[in-house]
mmCIF file of C-alpha atoms in Angstrom:
data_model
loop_
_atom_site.group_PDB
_atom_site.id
_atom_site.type_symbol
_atom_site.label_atom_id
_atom_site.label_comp_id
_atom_site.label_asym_id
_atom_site.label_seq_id
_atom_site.Cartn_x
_atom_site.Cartn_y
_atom_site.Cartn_z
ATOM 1 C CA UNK A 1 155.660 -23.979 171.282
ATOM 2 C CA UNK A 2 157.804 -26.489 173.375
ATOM 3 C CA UNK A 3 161.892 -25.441 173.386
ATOM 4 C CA UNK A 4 163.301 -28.600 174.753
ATOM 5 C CA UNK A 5 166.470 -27.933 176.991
ATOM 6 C CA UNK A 6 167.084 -29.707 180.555
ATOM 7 C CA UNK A 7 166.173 -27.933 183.408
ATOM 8 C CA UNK A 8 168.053 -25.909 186.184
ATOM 9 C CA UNK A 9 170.729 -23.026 186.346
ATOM 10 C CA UNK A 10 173.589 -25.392 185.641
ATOM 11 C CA UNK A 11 172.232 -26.222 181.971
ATOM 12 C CA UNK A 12 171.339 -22.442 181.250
ATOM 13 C CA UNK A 13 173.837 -21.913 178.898
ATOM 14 C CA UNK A 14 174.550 -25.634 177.301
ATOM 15 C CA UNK A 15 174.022 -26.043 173.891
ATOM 16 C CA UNK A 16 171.175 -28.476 174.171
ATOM 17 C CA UNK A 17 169.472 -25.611 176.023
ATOM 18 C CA UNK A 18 168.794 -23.228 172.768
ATOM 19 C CA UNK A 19 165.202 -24.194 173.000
ATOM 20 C CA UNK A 20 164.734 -23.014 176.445
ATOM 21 C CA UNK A 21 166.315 -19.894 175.357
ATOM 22 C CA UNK A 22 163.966 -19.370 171.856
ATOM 23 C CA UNK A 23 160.825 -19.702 174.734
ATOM 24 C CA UNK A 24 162.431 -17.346 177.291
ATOM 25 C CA UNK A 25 162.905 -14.894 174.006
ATOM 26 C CA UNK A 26 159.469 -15.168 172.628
ATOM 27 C CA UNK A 27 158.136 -14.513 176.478
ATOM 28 C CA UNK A 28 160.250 -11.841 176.524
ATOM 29 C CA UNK A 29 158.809 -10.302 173.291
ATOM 30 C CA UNK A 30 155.313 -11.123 174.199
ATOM 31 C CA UNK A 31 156.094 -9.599 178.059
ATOM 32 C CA UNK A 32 154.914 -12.937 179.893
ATOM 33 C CA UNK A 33 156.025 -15.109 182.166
ATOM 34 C CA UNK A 34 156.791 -18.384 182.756
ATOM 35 C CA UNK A 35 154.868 -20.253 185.945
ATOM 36 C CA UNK A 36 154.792 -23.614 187.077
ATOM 37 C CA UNK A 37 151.750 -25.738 185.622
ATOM 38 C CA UNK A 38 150.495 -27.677 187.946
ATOM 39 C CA UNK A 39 150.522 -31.792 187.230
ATOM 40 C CA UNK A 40 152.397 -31.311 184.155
ATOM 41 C CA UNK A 41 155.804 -30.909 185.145
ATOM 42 C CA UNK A 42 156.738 -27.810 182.948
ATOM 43 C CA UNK A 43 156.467 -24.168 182.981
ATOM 44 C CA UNK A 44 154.174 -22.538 180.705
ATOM 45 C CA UNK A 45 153.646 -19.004 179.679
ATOM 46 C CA UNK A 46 150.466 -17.672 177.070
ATOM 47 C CA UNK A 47 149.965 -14.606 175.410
ATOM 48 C CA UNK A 48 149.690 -13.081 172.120
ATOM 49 C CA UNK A 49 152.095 -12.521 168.890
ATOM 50 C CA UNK A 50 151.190 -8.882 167.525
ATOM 51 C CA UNK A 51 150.582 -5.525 169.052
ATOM 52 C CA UNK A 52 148.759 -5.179 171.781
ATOM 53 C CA UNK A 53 145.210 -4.401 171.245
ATOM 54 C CA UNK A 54 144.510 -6.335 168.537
ATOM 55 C CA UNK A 55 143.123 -10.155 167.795
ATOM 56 C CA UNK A 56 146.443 -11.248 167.459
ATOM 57 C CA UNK A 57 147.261 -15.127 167.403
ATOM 58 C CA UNK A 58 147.548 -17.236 170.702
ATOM 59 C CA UNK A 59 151.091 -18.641 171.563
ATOM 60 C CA UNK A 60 151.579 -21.284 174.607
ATOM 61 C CA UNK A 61 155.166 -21.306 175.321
ATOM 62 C CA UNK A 62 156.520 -24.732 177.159
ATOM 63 C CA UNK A 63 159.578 -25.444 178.712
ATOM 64 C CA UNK A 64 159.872 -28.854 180.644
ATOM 65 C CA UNK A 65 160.456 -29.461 183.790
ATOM 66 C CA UNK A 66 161.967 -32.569 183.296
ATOM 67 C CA UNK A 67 165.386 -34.008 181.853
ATOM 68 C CA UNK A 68 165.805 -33.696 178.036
ATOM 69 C CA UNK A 69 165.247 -37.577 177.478
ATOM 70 C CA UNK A 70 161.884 -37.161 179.561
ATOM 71 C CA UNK A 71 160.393 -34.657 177.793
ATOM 72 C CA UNK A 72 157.747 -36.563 176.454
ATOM 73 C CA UNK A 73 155.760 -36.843 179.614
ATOM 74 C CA UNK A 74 155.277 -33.604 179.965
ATOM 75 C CA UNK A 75 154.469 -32.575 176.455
ATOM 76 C CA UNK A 76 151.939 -35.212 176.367
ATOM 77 C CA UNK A 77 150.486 -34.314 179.416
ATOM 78 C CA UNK A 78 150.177 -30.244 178.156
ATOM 79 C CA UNK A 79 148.342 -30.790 174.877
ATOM 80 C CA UNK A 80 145.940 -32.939 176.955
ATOM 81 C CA UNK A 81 145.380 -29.481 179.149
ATOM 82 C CA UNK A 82 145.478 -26.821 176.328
ATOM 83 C CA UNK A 83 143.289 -29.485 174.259
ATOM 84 C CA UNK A 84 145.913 -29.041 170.854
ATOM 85 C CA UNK A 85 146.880 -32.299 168.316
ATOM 86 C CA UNK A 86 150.513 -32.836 167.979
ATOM 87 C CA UNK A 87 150.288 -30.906 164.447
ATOM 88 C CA UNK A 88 149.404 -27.800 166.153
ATOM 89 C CA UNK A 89 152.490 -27.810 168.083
ATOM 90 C CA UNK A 90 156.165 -26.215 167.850
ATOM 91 C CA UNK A 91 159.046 -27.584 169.211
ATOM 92 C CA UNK A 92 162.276 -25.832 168.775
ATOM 93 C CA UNK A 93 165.294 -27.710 169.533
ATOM 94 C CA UNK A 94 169.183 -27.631 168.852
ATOM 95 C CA UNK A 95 170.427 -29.960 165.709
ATOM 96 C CA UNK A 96 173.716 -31.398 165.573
ATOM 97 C CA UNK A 97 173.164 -32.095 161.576
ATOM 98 C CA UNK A 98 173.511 -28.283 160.718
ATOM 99 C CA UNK A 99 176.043 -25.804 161.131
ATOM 100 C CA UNK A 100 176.015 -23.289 163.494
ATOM 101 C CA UNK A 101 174.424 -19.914 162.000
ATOM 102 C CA UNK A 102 172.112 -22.464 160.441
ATOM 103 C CA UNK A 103 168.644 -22.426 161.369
ATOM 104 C CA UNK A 104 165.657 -25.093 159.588
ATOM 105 C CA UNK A 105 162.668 -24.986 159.686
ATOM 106 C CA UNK A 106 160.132 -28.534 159.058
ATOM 107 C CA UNK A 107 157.185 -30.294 160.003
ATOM 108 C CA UNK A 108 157.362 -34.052 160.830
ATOM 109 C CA UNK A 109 160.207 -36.209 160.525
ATOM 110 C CA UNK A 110 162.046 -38.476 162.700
ATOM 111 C CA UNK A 111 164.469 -37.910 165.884
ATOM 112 C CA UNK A 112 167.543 -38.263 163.936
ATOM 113 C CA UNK A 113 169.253 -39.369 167.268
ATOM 114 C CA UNK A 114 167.596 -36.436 169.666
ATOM 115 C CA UNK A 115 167.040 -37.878 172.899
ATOM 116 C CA UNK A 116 164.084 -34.864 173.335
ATOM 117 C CA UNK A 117 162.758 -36.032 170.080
ATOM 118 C CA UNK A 118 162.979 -38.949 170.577
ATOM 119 C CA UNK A 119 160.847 -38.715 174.176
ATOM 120 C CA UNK A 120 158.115 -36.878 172.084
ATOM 121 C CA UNK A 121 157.508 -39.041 169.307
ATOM 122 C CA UNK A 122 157.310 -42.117 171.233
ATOM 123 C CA UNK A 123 154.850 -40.406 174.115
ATOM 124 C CA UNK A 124 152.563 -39.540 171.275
ATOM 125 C CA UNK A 125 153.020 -41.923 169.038
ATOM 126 C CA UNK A 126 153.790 -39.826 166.300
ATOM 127 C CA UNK A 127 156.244 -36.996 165.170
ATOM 128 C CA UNK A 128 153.989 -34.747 162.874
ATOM 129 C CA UNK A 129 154.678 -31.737 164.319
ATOM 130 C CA UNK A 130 156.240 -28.604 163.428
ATOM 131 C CA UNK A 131 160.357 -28.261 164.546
ATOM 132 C CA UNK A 132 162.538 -25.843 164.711
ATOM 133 C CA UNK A 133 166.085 -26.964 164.374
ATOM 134 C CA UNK A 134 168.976 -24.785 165.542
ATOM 135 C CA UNK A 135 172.669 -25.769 164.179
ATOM 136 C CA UNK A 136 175.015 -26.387 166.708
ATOM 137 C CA UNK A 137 177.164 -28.225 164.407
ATOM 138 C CA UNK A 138 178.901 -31.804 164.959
ATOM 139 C CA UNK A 139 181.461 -31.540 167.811
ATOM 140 C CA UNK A 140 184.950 -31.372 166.620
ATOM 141 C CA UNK A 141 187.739 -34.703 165.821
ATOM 142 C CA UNK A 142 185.803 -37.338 168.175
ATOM 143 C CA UNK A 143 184.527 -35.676 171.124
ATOM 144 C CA UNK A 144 181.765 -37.255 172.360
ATOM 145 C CA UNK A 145 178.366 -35.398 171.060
ATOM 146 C CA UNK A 146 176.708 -35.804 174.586
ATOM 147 C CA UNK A 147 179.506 -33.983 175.898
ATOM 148 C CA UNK A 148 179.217 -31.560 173.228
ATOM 149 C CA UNK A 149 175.704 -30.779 173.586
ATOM 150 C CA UNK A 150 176.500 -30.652 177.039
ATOM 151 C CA UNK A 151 178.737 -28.083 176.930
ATOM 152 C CA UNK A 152 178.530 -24.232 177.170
ATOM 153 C CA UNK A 153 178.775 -22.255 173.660
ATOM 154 C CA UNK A 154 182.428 -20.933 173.252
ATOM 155 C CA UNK A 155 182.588 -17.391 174.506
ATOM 156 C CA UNK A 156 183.464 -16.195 171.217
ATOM 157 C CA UNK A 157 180.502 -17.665 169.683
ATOM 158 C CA UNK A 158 177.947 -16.183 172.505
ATOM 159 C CA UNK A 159 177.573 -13.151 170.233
ATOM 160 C CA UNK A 160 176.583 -14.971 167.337
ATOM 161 C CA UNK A 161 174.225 -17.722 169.434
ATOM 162 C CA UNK A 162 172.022 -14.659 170.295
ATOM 163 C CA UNK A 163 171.203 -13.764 166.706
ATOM 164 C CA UNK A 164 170.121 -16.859 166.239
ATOM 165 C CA UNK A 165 167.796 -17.312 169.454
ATOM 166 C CA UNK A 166 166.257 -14.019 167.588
ATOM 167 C CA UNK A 167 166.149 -15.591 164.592
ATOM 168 C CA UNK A 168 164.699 -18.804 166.199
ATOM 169 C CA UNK A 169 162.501 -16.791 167.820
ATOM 170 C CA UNK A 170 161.362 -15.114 164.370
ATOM 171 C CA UNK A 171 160.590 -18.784 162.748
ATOM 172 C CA UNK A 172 158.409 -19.174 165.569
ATOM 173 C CA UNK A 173 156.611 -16.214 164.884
ATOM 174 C CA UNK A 174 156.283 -16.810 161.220
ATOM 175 C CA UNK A 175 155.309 -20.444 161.342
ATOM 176 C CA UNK A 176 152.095 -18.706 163.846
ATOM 177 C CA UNK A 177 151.360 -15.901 161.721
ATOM 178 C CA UNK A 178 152.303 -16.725 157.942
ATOM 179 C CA UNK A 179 152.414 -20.652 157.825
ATOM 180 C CA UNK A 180 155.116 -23.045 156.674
ATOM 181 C CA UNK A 181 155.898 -22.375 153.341
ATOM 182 C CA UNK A 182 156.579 -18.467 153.632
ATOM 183 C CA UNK A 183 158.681 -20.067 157.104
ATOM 184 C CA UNK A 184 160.890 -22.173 155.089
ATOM 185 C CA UNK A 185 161.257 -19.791 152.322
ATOM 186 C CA UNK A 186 162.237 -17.063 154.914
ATOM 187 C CA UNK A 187 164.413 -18.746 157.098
ATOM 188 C CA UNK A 188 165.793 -21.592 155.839
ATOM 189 C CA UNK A 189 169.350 -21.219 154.809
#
């Protein structure tokens, strides 16, 4: 699972950072942590979904190293080292297309304007792959969307970004554990 974001304490808590948070959750809730990989400019974190004890599924959790229109470097250079296809692969990212409290989930498609996306699919040549999309929402009367995404979440919306990092973070876990179908069915709204 890849959550695209841009790296760096000043980008924490920008909307085009929600990936980064989904990974930091699901590392969190699978009490691992993140550490540089070496050659591959991102930080990667592996354990398992499930109680502990049992044969529970994998889960590699990405975050790049580098900026957001960059990404694909690094995500190409990480399947290469965990030996995965693109299909195998999650990538959870924000989406300016659906409102916020909105959460998709798809596999394949194009970058609809993503920069991150956009990275990925042309650094692997394809964009069959599983996504995660996150509504931020379109930013409002005609503010610039860069400067949007680039932007911190209104304070009075932090409450309501966390619930859906959790629920982000839940899509994930489906999509490992019951498959796409029961995913979309489940979560998207």
């Amino acid at each position: 699972m890849v959550g695209l974001g841009n790296p760096g304490p000043a980008f924490a808590s920008q909307r085009h950072n929600i990936g980064y948070r989904v990974a930091e959750e699901l590392a969190r809730r699978m009490d691992v942590r993140f550490r540089a990989a070496r050659g591959m400019r991102a930080e990667v974190a592996e354990g398992r979904i499930g109680p502990p004890g049992t044969d529970a599924p994998r889960l590699i959790l990405a975050k790049s190293r580098t900026f957001m229109n960059e990404t694909g470097w690094a995500v190409t250079r990480l399947l290469r080292y965990v030996k995965l296809e693109p299909s195998q692969m999650i990538v959870v990212h924000d989406e300016l297309d659906i409102d916020p409290g909105q959460l998709r989930v798809k596999f394949g498609g194009g970058d609809n304007g993503h920069n991150g996306l956009r990275s990925i699919r042309a650094a692997l040549g394809t964009g069959d792959f599983f996504r995660v999309r996150i509504g931020v929402g379109r930013p409002p009367g005609r503010r610039d969307p860069a400067d949007f995404l680039l932007s911190d979440f209104p304070a009075n919306a932090r409450e309501g970004v966390e619930v859906e990092i959790s629920r982000a973070a839940d899509a994930v876990e489906s999509l490992v554990l019951e498959g796409l179908d029961k995913t979309q069915s489940a979560f998207n709204n």
